[in-house]
Coordinates of C-alpha atoms in Angstrom, one line a residue:
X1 CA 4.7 -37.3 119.6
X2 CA 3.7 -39.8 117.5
X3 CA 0.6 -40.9 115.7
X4 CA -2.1 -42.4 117.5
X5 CA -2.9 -45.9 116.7
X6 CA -5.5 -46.6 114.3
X7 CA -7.3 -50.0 114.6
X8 CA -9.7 -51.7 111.3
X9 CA -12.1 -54.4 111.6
X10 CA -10.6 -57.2 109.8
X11 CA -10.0 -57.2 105.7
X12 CA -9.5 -59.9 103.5
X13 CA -7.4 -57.8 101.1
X14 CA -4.4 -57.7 104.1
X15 CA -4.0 -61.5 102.6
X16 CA -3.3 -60.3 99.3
X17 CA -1.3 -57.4 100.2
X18 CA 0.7 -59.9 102.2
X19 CA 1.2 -61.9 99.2
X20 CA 2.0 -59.4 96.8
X21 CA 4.8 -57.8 99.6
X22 CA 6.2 -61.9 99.7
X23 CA 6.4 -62.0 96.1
X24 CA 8.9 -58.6 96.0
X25 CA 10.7 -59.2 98.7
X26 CA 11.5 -62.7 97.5
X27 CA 12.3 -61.4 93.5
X28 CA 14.3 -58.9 95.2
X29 CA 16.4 -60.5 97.5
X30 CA 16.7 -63.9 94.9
X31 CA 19.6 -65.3 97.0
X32 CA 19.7 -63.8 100.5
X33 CA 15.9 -64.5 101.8
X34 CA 14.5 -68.1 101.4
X35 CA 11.4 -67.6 102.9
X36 CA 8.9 -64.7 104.0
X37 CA 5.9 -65.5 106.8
X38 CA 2.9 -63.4 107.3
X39 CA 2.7 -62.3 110.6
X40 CA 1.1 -59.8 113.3
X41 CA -2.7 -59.4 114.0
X42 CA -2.9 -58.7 110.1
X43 CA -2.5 -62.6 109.7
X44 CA -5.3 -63.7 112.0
X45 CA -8.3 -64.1 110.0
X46 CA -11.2 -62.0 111.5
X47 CA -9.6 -59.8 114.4
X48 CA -9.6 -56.3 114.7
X49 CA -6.0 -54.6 113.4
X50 CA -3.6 -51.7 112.7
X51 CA -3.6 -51.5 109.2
X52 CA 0.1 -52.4 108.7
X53 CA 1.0 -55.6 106.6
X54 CA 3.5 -57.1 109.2
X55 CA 5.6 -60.0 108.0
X56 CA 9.0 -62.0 108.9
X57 CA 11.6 -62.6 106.3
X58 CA 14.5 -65.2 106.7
X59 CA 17.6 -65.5 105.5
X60 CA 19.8 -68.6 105.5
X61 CA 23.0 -67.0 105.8
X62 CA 23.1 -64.4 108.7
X63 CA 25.8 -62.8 105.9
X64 CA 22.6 -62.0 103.5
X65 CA 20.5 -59.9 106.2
X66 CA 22.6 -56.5 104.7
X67 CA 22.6 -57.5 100.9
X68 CA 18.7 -58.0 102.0
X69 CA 18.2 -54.9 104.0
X70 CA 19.8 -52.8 100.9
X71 CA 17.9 -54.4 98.6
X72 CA 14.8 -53.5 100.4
X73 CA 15.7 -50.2 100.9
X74 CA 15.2 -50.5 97.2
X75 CA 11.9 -51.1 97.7
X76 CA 11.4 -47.8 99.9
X77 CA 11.9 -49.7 103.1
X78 CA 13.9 -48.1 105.6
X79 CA 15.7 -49.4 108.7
X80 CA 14.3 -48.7 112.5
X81 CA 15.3 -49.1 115.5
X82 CA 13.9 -52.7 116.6
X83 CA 11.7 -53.2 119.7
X84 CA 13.1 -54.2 123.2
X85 CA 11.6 -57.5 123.1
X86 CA 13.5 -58.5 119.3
X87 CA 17.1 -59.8 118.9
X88 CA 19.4 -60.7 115.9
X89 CA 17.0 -58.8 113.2
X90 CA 16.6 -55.7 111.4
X91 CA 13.6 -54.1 111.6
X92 CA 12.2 -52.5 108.7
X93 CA 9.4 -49.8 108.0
X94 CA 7.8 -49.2 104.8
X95 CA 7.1 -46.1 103.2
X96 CA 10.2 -44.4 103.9
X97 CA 8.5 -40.7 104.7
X98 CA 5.2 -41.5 106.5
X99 CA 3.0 -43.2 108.7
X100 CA 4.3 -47.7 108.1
X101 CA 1.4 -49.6 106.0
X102 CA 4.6 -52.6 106.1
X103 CA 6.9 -53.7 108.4
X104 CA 9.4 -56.5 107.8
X105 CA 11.7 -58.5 110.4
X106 CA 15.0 -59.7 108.5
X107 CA 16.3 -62.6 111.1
X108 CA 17.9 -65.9 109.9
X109 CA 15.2 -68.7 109.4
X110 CA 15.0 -71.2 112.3
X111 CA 16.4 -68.2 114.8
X112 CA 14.7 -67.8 118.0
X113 CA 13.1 -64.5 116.9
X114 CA 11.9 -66.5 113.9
X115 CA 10.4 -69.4 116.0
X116 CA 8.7 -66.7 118.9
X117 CA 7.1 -64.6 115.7
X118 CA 6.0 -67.8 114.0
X119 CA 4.8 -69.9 117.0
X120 CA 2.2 -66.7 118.2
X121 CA 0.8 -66.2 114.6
X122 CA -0.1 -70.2 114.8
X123 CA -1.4 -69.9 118.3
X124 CA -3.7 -67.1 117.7
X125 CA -4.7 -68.9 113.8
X126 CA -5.1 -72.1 115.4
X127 CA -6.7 -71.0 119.0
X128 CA -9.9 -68.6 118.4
X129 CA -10.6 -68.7 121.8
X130 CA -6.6 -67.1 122.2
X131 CA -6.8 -64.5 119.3
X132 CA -10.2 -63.1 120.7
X133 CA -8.8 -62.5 124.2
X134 CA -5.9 -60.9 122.5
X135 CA -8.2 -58.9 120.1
X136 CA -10.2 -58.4 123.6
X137 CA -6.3 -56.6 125.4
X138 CA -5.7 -54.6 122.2
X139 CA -8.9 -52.6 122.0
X140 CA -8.9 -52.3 126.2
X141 CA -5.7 -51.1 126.3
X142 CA -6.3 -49.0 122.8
X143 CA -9.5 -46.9 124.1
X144 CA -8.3 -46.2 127.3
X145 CA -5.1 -45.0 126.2
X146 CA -6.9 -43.0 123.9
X147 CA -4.8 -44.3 120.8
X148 CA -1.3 -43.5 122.3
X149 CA 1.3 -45.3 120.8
X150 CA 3.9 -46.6 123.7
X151 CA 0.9 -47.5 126.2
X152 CA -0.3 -49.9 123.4
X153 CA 2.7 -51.6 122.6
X154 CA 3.6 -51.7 126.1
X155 CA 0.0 -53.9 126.6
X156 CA 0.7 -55.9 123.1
X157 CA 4.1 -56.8 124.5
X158 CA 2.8 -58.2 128.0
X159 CA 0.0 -60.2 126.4
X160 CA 3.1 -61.6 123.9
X161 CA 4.8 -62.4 127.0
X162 CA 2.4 -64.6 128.5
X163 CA 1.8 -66.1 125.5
X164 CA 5.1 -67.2 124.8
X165 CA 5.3 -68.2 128.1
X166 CA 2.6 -70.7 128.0
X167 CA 4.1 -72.0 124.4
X168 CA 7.8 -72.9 126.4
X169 CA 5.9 -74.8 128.9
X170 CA 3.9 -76.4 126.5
X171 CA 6.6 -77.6 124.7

């Protein structure tokens, strides 16, 4: 069994452990990623969180995503299987021997995992009205699961749905 989910008010510091994360992963992959993107409910100023930095890092070159998986596996990063609802990335989990504070999706930039990540994290930044329902599914479905793991990703990944949903037809 795995570990219950933890949920935190928002913190400020997630920001700067975002940015000090970007700033690694960038010196350490110098060639292979051109670009890392803060992502996940940790990005959204003010809602209630797993405390786990979550961020999307892209490489040009779909060529560079196992010089940049090895080089975070420097970094004590290691590889996962990637959720149902994620294509064309490597999904990766840091520390290597316990419970994720960091999670990084290596995709090529401009990819359509790269656009579906990046076009939720503006919605729910851009759209409080959005991020608070969401916040609003998270702790539901958290509390009456009693913090069990596949029942609230399974109620993350429908709300993502719908939200990705209304972003095609908007566009």
């Amino acid at each position: 069994m795995s570990d219950p989910v933890r949920l935190m008010h928002y913190d400020p510091q997630w920001r700067q452990e975002f940015e000090q994360t970007r700033s690694s992963v960038l010196m350490s992959c110098t060639g292979w990623v051109q670009a890392v993107e803060h992502i996940g409910s940790t990005s959204v100023t003010g809602i209630v969180a797993q405390p786990v930095i979550d961020a999307v890092a892209g490489v040009v070159d779909p060529s560079g995503l196992q010089h940049a998986q090895a080089a975070l596996e420097g970094l004590n990063f290691r590889s996962v299987e990637l959720p149902t609802w994620a294509d064309d990335a490597v999904l990766m989990l840091k520390p290597r021997n316990a419970s994720p504070t960091h999670s990084i999706f290596l995709t090529q930039i401009d990819s359509p995992l790269w656009k579906r990540l990046l076009g939720v994290r503006d919605r729910l930044r851009e759209n409080r009205e959005v991020a608070l329902r969401y916040e609003d599914a998270k702790v539901h479905r958290w509390k009456a699961a009693s913090g069990d793991r596949e029942s609230y990703q399974q109620a993350k990944a429908m709300f993502f749905s719908h939200l990705e949903d209304q972003l095609r037809s908007e566009s």
